[in-house]
mmCIF file of C-alpha atoms and ligand atoms in Angstrom:
data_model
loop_
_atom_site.group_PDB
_atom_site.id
_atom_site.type_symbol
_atom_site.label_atom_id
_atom_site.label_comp_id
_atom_site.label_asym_id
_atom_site.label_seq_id
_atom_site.Cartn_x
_atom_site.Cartn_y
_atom_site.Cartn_z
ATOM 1 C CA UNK S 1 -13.457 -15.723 10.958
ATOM 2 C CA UNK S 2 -11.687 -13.078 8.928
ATOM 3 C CA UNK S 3 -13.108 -12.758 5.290
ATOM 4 C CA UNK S 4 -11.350 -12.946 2.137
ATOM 5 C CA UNK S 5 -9.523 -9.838 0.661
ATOM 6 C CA UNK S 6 -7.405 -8.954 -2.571
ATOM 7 C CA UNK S 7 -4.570 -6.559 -3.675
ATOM 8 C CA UNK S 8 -4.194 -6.009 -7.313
ATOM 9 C CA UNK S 9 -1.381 -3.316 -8.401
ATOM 10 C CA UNK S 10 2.454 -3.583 -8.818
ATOM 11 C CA UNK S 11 5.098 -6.154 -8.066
ATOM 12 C CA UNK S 12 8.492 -4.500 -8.925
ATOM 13 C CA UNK S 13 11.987 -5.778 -8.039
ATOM 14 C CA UNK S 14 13.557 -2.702 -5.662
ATOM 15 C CA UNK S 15 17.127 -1.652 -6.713
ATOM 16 C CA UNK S 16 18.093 -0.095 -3.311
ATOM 17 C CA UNK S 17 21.004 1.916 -2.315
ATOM 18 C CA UNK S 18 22.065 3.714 0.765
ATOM 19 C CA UNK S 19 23.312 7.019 0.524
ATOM 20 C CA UNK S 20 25.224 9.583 2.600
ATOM 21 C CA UNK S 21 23.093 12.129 0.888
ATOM 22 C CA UNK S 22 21.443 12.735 -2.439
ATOM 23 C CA UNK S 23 23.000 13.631 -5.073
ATOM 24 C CA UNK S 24 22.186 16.563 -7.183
ATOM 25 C CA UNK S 25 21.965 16.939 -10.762
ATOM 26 C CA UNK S 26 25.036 14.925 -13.143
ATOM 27 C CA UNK S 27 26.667 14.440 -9.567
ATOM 28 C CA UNK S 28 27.889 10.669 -8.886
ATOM 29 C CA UNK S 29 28.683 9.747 -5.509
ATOM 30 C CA UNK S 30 29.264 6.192 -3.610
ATOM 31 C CA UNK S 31 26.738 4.626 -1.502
ATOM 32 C CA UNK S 32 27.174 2.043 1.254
ATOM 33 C CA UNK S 33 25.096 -0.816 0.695
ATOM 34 C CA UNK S 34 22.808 -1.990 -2.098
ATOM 35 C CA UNK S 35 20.135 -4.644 -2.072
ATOM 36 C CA UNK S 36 17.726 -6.339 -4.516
ATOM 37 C CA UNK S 37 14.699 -7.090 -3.654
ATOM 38 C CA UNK S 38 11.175 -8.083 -3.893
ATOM 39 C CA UNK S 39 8.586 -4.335 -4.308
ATOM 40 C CA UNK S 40 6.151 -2.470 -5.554
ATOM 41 C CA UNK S 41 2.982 -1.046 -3.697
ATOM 42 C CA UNK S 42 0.670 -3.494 -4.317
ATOM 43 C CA UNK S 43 3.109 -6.655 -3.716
ATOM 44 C CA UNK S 44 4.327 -4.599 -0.252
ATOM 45 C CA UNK S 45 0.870 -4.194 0.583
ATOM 46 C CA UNK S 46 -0.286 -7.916 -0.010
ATOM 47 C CA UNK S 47 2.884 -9.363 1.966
ATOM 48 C CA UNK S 48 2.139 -7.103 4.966
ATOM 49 C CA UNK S 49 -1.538 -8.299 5.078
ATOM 50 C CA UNK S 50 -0.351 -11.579 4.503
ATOM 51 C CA UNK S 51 2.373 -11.387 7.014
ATOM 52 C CA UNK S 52 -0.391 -10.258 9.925
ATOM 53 C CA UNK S 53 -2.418 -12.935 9.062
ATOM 54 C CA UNK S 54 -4.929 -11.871 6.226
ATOM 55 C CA UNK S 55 -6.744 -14.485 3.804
ATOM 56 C CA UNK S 56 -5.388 -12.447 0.979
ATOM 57 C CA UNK S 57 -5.211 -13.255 -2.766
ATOM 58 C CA UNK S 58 -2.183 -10.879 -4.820
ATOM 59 C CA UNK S 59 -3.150 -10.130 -8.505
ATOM 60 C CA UNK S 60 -0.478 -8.451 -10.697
ATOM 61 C CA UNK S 61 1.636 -9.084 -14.269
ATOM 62 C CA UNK S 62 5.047 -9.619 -14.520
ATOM 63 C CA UNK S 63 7.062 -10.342 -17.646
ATOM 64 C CA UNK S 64 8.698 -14.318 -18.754
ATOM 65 C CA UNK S 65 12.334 -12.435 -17.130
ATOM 66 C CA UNK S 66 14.541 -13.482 -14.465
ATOM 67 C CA UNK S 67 12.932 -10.711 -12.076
ATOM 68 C CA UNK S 68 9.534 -12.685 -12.743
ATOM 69 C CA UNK S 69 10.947 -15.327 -10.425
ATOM 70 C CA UNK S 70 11.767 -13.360 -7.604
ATOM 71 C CA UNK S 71 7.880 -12.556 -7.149
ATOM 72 C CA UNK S 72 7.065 -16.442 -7.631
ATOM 73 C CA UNK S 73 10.184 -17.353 -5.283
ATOM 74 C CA UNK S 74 9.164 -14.705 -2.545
ATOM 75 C CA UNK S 75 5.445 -16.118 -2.635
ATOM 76 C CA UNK S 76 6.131 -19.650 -2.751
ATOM 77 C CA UNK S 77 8.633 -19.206 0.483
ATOM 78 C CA UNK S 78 5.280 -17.460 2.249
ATOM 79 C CA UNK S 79 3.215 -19.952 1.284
ATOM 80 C CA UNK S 80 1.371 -17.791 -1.089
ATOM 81 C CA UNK S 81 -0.886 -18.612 -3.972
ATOM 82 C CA UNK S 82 0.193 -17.745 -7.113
ATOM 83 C CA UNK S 83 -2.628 -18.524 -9.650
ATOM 84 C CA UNK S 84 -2.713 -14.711 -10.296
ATOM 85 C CA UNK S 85 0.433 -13.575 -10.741
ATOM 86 C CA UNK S 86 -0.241 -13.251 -14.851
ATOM 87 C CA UNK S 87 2.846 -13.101 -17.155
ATOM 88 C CA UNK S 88 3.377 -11.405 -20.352
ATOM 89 C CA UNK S 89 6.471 -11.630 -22.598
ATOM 90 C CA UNK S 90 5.041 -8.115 -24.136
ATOM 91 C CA UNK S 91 7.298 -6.480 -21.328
ATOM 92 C CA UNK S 92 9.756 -6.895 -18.336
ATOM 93 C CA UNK S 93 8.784 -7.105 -15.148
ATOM 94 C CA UNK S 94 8.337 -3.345 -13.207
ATOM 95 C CA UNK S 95 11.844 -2.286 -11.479
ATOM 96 C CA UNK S 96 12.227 0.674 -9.281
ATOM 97 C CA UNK S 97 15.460 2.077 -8.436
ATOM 98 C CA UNK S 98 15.340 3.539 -4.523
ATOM 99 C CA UNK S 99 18.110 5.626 -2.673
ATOM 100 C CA UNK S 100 17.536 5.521 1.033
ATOM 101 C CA UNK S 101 19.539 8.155 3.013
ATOM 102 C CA UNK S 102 21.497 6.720 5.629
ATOM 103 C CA UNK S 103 20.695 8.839 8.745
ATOM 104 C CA UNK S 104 16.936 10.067 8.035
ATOM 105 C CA UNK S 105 15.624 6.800 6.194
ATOM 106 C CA UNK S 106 13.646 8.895 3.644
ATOM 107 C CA UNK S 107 13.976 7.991 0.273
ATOM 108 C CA UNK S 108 13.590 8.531 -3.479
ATOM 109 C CA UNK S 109 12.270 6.541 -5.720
ATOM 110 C CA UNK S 110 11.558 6.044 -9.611
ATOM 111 C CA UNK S 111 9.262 3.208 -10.740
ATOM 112 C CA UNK S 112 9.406 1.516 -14.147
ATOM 113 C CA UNK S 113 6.049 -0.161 -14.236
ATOM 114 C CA UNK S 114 6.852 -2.134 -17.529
ATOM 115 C CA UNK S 115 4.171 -5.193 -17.443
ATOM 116 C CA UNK S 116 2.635 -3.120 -14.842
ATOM 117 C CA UNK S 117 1.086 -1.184 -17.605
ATOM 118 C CA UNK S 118 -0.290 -3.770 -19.771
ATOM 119 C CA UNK S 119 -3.227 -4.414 -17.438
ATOM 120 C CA UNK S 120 -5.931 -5.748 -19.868
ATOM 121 C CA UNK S 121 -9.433 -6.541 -20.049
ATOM 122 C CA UNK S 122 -8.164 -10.652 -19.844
ATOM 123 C CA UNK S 123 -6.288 -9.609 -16.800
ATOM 124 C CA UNK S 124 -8.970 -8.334 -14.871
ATOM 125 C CA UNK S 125 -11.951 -10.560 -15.946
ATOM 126 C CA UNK S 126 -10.127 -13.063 -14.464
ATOM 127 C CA UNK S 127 -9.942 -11.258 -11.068
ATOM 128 C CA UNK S 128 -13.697 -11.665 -11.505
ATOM 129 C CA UNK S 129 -13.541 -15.307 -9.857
ATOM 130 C CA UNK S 130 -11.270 -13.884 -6.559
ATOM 131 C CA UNK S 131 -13.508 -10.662 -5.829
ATOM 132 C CA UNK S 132 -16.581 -12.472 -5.653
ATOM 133 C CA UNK S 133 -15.437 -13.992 -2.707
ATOM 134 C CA UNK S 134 -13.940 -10.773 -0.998
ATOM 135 C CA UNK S 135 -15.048 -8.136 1.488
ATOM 136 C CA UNK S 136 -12.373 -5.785 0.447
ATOM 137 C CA UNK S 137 -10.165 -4.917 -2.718
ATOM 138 C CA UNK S 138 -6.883 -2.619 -1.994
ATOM 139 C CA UNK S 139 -5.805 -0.747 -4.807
ATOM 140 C CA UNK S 140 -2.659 1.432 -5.959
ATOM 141 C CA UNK S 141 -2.322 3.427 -8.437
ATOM 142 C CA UNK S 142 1.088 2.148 -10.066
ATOM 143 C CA UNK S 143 -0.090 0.369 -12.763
ATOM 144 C CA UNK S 144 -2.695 1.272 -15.974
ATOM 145 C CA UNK S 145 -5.436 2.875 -14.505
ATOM 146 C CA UNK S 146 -8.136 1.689 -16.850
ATOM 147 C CA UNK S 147 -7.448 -1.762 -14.753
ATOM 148 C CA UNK S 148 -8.102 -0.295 -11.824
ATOM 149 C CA UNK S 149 -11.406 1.656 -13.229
ATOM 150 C CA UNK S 150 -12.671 -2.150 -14.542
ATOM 151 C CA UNK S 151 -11.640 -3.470 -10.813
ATOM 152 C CA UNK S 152 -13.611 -0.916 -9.211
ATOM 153 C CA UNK S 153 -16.691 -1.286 -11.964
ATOM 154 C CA UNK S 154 -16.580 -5.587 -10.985
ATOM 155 C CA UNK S 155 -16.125 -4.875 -7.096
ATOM 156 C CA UNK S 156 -19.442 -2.836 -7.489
ATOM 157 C CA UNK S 157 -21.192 -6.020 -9.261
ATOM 158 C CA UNK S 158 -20.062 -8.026 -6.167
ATOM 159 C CA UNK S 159 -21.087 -5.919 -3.505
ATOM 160 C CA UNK S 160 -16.865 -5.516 -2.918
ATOM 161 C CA UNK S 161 -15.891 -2.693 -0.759
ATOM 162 C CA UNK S 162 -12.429 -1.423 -2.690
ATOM 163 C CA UNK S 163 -9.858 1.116 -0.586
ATOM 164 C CA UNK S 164 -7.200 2.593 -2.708
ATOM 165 C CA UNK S 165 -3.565 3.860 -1.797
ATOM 166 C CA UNK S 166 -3.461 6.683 -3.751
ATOM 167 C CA UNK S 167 0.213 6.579 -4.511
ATOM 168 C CA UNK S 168 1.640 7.318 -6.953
ATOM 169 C CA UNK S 169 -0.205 10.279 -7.006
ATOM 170 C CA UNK S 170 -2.330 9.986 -10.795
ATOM 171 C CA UNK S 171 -5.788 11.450 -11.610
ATOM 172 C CA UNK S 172 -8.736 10.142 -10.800
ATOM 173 C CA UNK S 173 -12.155 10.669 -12.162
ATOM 174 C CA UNK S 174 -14.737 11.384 -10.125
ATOM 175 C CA UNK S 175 -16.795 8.251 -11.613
ATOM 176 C CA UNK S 176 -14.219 6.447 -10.252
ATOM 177 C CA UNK S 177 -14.059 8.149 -6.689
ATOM 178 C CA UNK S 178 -17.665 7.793 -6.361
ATOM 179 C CA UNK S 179 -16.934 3.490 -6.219
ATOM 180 C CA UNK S 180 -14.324 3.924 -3.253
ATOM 181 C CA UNK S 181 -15.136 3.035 -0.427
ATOM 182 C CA UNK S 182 -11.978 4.522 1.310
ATOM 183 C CA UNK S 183 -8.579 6.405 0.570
ATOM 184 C CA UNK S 184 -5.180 6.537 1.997
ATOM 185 C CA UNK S 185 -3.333 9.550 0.714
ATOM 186 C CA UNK S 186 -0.513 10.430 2.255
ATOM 187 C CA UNK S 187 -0.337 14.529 2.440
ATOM 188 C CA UNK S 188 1.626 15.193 -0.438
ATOM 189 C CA UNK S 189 -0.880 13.163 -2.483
ATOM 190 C CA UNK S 190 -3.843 14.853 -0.566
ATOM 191 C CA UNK S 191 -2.805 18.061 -1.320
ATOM 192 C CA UNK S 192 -2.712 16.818 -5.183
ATOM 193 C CA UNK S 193 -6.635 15.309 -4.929
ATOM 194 C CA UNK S 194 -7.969 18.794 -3.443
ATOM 195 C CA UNK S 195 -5.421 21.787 -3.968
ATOM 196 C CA UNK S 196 -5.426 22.000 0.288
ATOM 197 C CA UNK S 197 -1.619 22.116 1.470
ATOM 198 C CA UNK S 198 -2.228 19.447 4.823
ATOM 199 C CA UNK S 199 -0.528 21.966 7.391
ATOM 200 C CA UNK S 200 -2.678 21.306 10.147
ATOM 201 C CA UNK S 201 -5.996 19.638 11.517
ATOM 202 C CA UNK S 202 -8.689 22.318 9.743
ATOM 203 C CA UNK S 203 -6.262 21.687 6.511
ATOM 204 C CA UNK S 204 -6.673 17.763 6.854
ATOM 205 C CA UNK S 205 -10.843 18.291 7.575
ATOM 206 C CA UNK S 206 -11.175 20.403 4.851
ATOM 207 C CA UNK S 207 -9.513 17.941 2.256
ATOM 208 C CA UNK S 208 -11.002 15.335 3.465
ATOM 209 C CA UNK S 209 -14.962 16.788 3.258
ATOM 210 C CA UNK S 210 -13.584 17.491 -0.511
ATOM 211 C CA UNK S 211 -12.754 14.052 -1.027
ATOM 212 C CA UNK S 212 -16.019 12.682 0.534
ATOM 213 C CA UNK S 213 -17.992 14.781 -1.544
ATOM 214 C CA UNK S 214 -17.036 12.718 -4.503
ATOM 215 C CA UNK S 215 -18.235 9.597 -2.490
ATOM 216 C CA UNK S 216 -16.044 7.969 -0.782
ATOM 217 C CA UNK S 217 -16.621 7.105 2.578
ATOM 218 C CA UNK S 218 -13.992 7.085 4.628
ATOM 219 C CA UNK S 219 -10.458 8.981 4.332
ATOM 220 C CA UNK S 220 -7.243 8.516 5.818
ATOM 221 C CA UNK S 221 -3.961 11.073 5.423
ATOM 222 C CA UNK S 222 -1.389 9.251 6.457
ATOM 223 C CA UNK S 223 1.460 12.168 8.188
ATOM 224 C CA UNK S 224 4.189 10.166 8.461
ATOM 225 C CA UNK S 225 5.636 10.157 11.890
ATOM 226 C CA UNK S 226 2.812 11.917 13.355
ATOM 227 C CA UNK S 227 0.281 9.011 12.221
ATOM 228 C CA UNK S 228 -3.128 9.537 10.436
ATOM 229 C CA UNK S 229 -5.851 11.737 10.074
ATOM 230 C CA UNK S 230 -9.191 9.474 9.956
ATOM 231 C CA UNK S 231 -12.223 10.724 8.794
ATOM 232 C CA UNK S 232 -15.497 9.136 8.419
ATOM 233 C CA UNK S 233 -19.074 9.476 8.277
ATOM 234 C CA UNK S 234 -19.205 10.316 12.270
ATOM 235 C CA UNK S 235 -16.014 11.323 13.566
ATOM 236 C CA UNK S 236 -12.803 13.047 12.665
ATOM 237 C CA UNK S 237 -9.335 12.439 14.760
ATOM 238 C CA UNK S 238 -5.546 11.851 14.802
ATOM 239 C CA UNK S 239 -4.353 8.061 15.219
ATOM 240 C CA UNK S 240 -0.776 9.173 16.402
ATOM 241 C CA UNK S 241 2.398 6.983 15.493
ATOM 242 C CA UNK S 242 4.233 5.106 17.538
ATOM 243 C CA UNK S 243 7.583 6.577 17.938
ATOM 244 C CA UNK S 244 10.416 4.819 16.826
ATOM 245 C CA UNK S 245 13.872 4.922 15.299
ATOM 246 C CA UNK S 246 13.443 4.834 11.381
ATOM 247 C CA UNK S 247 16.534 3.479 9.456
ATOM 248 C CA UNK S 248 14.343 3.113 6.156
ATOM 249 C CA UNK S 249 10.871 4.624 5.731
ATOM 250 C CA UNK S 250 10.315 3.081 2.031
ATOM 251 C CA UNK S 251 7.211 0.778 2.459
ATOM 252 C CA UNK S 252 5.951 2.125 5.496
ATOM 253 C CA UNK S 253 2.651 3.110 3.767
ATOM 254 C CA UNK S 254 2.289 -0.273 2.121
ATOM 255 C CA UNK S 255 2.849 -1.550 5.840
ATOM 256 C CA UNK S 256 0.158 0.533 6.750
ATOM 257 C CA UNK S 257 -2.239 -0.029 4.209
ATOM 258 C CA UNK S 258 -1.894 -4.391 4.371
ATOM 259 C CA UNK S 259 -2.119 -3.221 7.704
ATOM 260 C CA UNK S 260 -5.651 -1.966 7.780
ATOM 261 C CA UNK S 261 -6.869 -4.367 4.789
ATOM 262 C CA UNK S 262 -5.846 -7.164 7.165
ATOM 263 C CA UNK S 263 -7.501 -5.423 10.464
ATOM 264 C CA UNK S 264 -10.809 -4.368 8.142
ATOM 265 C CA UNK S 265 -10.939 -8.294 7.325
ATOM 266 C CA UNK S 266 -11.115 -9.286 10.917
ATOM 267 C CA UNK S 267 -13.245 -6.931 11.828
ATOM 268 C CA UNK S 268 -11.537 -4.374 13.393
ATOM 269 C CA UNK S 269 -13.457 -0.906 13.364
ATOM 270 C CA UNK S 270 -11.504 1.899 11.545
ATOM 271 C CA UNK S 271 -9.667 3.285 14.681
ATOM 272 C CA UNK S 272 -8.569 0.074 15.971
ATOM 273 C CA UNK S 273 -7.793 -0.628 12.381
ATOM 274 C CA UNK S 274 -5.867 2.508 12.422
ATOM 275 C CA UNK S 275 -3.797 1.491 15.544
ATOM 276 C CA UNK S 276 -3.182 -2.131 14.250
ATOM 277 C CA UNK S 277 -1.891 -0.696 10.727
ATOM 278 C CA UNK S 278 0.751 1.998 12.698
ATOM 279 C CA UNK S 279 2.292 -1.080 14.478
ATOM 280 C CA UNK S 280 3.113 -2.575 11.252
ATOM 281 C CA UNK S 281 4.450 0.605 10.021
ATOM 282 C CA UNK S 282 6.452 1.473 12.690
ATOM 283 C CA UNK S 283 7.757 -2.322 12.314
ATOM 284 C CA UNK S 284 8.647 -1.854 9.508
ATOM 285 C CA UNK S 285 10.775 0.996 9.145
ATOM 286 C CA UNK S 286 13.364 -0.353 11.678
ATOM 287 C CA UNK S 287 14.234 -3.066 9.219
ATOM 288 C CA UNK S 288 16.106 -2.336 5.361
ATOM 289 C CA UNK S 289 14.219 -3.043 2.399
ATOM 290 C CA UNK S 290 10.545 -2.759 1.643
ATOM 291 C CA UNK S 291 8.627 -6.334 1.454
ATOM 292 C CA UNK S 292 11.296 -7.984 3.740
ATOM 293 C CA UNK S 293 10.733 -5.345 6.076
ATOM 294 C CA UNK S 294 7.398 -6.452 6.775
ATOM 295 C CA UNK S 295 6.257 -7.912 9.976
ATOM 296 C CA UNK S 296 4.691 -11.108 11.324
ATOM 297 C CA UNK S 297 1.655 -11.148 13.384
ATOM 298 C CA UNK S 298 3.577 -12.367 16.563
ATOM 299 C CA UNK S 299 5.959 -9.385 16.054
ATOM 300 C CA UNK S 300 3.052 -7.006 15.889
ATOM 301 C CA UNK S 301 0.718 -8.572 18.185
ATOM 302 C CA UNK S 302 3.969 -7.816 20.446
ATOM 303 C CA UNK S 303 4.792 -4.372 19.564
ATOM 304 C CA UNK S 304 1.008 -3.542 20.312
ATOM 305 C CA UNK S 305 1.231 -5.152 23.925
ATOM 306 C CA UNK S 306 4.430 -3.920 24.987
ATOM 307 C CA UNK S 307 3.083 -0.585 23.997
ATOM 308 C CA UNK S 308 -0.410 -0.745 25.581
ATOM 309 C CA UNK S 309 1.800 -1.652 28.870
ATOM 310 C CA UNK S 310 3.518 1.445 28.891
ATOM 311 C CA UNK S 311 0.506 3.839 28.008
HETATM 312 O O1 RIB R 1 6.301 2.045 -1.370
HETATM 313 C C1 RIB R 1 7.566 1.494 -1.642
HETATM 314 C C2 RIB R 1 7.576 0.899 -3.005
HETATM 315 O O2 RIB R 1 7.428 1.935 -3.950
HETATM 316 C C3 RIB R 1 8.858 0.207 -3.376
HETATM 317 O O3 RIB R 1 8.851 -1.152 -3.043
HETATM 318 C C4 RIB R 1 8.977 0.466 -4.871
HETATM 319 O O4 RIB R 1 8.899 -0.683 -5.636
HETATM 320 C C5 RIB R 1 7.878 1.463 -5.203
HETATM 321 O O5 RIB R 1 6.794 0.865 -5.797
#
């Protein structure tokens, strides 16, 4: 049976436009399609592993605003609990505001964390009573990160094993580092942990024995439409992509990462975990939006047959 897992970080509501190109500096141009949405890393990343099948429990604040209801909508239509979505009239509920280019899929993004930054000590003693129960904790780093420092300091108490996304790229002490079990930078974001510019395989290694030294365990570079870099303790490889067409790339990480929370919590070792957290990226990024992009476990258990057949 697979155990019990949590995500606390971000829910945002995604303000999403598609875009010929973007636009430079006090330039205005017209896009072709907008959508609002359900977001945010940590909500992304707690949908996914929900999605693929994971017990997982989503912890976050939103404000008393009408975007507050388009978290507790989204979750009650998954059948999702809700007991720790926490609410706060001290702010409004996080927002980002996303261009997606029309023929690459990349994208831009700026986040507005608003409740998202008014983590407090209430907030997270009360995710006491959920990690107990868990084998893993999935973190971002999009919301106050004292939060995430008391997360880490009760997953230690409970014998919790806590991964965190390290996106948005923020600072992290080495106190902290020395708590986490794993890491999932993308290379941008490893090249901000360790000063190493991720050009290659030595580049990847060499970041990655950085970032170990601190104490984590295990590290994972995600390299977008190449795959991942995976290090751990015994062995050191690329999990390649699988190739696809990518009409929207935002929330492929967060695929990813629910991804491997949801594999980890089954049992998977890291490289199948790897394997079964690239199908639900590539999933994802042939679909528009970010948490409705996210697949179902039929859909990826699929994708990962029709692919084996063809290897
Ligand atoms: O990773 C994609 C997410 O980043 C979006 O949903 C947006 O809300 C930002 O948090």
């Amino acid at each position: 049976m697979a155990s019990k897992v949590a995500v606390f970080g971000s829910f945002f509501v995604d303000l999403m436009a598609r875009t010929p190109r973007f636009p430079v500096a006090g330039e205005t141009l017209k896009g072709s399609m907008f959508q609002m949405g359900p977001g945010g890393k940590g909500f992304n990343q707690a949908v996914a592993a929900h999605k693929a099948n994971a017990n997982v429990t989503m912890i976050t604040k939103v404000g008393k605003d009408a975007f507050a209801g388009i978290i507790l909508d989204t979750m009650k239509n998954l059948n999702m609990p809700t007991e720790y979505i926490i609410q706060t009239d001290a702010s409004s509920t996080g927002c980002a505001l996303i261009m997606v280019h029309e023929e690459s899929g990349q994208n831009e993004i700026v986040i507005v964390p608003g409740t998202c930054n008014l983590l407090n000590e209430d907030d997270t003693n009360k995710v006491e009573e959920v990690l107990k129960d868990c084998e893993y904790v999935l973190l971002q780093l999009e919301v106050n990160q004292d939060a995430n420092e008391r997360i880490v300091e009760l997953a230690r108490k409970h014998n919790v094993k806590v991964i965190v996304n390290t996106a948005p790229y923020a600072p992290m002490s080495d106190d902290f580092l020395s708590k986490v079990y794993m890491v999932t930078p993308n290379e941008v974001e490893a090249e901000e942990m360790t000063g190493i510019t991720i050009d290659g395989l030595e580049a990847a290694k060499e970041a990655a024995r950085i970032i170990k030294s601190k104490g984590v365990e295990v590290v994972v570079i995600t390299l977008g439409g190449r795959g991942v870099f995976v290090s751990t303790n015994d062995k050191e490889d690329i999990v390649e992509a699988f190739k696809v067409h990518a009409i929207d790339t935002t929330g492929a990480g967060d695929a990813f990462n629910g991804g491997f929370l949801c594999a980890l919590s089954e049992g998977k070792d890291i490289w199948e975990a790897a394997r079964f957290a690239n199908a639900l990226a590539a999933l994802s990024v042939q679909k528009i939006g970010t948490t409705v992009s996210m697949p179902t476990r039929e859909e990826i258990d699929n994708f990962l047959h029709e692919v084996t057949k063809c290897q």
